[in-house]
PDB file of C-alpha atoms in Angstrom:
ATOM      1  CA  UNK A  27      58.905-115.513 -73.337  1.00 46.00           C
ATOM      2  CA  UNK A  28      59.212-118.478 -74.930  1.00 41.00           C
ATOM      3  CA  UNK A  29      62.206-120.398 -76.268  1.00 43.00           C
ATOM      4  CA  UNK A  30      62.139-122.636 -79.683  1.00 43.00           C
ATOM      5  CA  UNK A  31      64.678-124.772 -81.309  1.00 41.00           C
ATOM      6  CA  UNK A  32      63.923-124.709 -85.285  1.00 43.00           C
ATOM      7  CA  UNK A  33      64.805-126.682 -87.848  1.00 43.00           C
ATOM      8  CA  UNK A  34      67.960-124.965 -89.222  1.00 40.00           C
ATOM      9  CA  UNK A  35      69.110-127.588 -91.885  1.00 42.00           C
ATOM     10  CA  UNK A  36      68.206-125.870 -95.066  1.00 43.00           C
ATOM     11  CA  UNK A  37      68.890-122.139 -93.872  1.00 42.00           C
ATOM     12  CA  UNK A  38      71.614-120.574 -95.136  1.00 42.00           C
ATOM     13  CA  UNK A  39      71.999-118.593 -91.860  1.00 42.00           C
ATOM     14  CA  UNK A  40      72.141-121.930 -89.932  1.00 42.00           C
ATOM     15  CA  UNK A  41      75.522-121.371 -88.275  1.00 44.00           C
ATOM     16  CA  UNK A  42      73.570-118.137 -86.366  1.00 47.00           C
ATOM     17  CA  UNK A  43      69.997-118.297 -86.312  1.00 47.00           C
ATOM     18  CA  UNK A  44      68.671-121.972 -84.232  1.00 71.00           C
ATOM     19  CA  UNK A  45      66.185-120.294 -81.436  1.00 89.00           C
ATOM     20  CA  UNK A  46      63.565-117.964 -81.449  1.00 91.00           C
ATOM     21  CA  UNK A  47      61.880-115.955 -78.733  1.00 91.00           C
ATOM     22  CA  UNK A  48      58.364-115.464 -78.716  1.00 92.00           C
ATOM     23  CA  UNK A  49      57.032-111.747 -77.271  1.00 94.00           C
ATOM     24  CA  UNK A  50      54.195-110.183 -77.549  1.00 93.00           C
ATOM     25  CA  UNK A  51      53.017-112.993 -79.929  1.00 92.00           C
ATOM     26  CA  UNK A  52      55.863-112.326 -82.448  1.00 93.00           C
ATOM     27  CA  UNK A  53      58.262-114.601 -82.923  1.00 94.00           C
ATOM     28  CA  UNK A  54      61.794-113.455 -82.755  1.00 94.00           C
ATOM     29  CA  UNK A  55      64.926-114.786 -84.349  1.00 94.00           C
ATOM     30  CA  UNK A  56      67.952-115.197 -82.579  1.00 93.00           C
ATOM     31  CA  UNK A  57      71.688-116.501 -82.202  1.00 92.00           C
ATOM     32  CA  UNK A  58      73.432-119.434 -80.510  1.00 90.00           C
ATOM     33  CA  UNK A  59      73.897-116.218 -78.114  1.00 89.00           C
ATOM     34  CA  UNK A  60      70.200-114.438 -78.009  1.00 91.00           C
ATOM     35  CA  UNK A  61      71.577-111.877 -79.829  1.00 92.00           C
ATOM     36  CA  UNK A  62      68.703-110.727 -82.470  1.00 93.00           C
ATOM     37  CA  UNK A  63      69.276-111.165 -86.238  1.00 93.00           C
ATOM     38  CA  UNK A  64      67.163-108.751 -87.169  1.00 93.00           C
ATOM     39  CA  UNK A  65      67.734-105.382 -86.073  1.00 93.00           C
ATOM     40  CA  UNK A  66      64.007-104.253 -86.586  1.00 94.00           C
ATOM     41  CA  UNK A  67      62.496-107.110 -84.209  1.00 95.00           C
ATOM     42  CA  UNK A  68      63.665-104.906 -81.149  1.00 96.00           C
ATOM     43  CA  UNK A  69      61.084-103.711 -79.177  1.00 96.00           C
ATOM     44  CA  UNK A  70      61.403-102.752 -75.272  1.00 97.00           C
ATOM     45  CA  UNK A  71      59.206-105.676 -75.036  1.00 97.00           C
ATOM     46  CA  UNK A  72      61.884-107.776 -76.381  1.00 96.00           C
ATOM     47  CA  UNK A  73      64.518-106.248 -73.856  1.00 96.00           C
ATOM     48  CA  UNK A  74      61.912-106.818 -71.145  1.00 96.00           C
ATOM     49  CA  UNK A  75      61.908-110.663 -72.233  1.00 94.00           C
ATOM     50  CA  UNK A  76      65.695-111.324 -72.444  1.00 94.00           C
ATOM     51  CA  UNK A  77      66.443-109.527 -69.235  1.00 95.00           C
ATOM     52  CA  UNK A  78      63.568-111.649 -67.558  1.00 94.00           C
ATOM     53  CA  UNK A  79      65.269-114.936 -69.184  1.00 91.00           C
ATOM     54  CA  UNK A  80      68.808-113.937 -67.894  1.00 93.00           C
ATOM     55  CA  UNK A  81      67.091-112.761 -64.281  1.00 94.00           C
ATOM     56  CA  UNK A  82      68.107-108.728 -64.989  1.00 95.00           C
ATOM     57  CA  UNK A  83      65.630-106.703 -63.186  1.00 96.00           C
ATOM     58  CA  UNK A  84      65.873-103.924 -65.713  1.00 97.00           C
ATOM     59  CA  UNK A  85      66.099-100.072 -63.656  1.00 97.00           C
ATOM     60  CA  UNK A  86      65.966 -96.984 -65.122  1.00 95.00           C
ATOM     61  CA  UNK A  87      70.193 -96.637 -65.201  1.00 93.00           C
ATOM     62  CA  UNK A  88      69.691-100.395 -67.261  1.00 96.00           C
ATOM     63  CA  UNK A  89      67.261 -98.478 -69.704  1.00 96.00           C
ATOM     64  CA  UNK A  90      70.111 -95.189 -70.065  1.00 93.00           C
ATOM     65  CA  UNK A  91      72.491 -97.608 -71.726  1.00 93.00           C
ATOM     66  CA  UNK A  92      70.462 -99.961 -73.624  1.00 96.00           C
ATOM     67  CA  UNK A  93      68.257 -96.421 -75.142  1.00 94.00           C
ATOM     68  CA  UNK A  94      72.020 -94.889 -75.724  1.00 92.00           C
ATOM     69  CA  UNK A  95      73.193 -98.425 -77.761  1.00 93.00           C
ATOM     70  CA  UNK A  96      70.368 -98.943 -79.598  1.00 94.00           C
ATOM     71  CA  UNK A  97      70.136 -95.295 -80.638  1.00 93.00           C
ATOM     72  CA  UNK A  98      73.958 -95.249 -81.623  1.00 92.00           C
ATOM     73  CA  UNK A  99      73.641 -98.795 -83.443  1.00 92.00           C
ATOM     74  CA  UNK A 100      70.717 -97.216 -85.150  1.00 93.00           C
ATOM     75  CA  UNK A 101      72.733 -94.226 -86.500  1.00 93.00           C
ATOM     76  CA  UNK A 102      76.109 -95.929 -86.950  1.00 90.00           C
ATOM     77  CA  UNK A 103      74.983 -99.511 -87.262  1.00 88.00           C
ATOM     78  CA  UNK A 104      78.003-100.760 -85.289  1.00 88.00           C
ATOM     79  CA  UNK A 105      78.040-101.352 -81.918  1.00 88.00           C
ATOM     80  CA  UNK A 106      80.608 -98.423 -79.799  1.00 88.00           C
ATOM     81  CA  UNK A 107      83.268 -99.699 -77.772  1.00 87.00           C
ATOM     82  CA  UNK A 108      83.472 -99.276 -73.837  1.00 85.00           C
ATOM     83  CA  UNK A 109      85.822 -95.714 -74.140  1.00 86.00           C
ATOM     84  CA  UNK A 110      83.200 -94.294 -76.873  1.00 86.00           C
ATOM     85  CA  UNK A 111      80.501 -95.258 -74.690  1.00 86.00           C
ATOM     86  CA  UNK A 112      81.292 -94.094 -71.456  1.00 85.00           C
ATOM     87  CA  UNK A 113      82.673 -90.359 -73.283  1.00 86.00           C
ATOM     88  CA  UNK A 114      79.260 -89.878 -75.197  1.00 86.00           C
ATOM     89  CA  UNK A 115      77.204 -91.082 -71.829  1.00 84.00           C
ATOM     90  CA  UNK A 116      79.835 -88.637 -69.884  1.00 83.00           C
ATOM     91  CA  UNK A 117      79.090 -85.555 -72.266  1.00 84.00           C
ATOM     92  CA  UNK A 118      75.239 -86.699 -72.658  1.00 78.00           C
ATOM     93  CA  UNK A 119      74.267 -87.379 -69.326  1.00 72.00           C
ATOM     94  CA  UNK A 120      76.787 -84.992 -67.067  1.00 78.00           C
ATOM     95  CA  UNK A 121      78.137 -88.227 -65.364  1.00 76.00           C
ATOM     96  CA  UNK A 122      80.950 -90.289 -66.087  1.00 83.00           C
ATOM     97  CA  UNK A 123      80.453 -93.326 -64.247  1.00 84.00           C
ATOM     98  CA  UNK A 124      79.934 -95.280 -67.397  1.00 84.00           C
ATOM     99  CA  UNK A 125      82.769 -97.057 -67.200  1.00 85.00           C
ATOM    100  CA  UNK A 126      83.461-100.642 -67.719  1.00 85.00           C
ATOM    101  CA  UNK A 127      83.506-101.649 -63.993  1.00 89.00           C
ATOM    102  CA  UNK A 128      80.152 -99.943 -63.466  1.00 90.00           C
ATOM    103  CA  UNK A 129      78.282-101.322 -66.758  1.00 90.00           C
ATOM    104  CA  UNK A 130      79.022-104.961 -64.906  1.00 90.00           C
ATOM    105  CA  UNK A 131      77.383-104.221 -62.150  1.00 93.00           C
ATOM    106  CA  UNK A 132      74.378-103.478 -63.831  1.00 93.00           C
ATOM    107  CA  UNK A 133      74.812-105.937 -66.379  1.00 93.00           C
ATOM    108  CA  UNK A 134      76.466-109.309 -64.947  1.00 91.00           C
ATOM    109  CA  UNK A 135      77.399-110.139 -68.739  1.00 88.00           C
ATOM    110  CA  UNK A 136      79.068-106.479 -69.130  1.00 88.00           C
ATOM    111  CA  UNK A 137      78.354-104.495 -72.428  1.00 88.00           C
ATOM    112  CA  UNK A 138      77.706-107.691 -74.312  1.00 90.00           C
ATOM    113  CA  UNK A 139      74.688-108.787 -72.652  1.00 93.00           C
ATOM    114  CA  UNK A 140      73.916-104.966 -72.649  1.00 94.00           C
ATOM    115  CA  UNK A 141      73.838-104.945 -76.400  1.00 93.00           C
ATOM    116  CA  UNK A 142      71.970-107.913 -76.470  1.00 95.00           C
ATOM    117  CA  UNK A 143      69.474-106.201 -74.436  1.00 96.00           C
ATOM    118  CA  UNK A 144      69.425-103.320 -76.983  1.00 96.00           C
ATOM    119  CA  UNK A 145      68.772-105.670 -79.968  1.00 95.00           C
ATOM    120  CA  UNK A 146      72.104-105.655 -81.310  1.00 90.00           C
ATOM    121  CA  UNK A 147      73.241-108.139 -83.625  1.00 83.00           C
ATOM    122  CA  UNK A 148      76.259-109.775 -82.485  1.00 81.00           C
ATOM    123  CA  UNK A 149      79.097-107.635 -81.973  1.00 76.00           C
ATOM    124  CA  UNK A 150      82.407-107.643 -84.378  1.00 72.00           C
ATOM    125  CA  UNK A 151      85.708-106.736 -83.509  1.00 67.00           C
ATOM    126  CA  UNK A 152      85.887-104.640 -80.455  1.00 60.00           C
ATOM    127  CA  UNK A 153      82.326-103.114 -80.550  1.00 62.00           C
ATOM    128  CA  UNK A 154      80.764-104.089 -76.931  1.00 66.00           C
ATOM    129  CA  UNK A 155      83.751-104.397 -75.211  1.00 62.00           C
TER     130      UNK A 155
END
């Protein structure tokens, strides 16, 4: 993965987008935060990338949460808070460790870097937390 700084001047998303990733070839815009602008630039290949930059060794519990966020941002295209997430990953999965305490020990940023990882735009209001 590699890390750009572009010229933002002239862009009327300027406040957000100033970096790009590059995966695969493709080069992927992102936030002051690494959150992607464009929902359709995920790819696991992208979550592979961030998690490498932010020294995540992604496991298969890692992929659980970021598949169930990016599948629920898909269909709702908002980001679920912690108590939504944990009671759909409870019913889902038959196991209700999801809770906030746990997603932080997978995830040292908690569900934000989580999201991230899912190719989330930034989260509003209480979504990711």
């Amino acid at each position: 993965m590699r890390l750009e700084h572009t010229d933002t001047a002239n862009r009327p998303d300027a406040v957000q987008a100033n970096r790009t990733i590059e995966v695969e070839g493709r080069l992927i815009a992102i936030d002051d935060e690494g959150y992607l602008l464009d929902f359709d630039d995920w790819s696991p290949a992208v979550t592979e990338a961030l998690a490498e930059a932010d020294g995540v060794k992604l496991t298969d519990e890692h992929w659980l949460l970021i598949d169930f966020l990016h599948r629920f941002y898909e269909e709702y295209e908002i980001a679920p808070e912690i108590p939504i997430l944990a009671r759909n990953l409870c019913k889902d999965q038959n196991d209700c460790r999801w809770t906030k305490r746990y997603i932080e020990t997978l995830f040292p940023g908690g569900a934000k870097m989580a999201c991230r990882f899912a190719g989330l735009t930034r989260p509003v209001g209480r979504s990711c937390l």
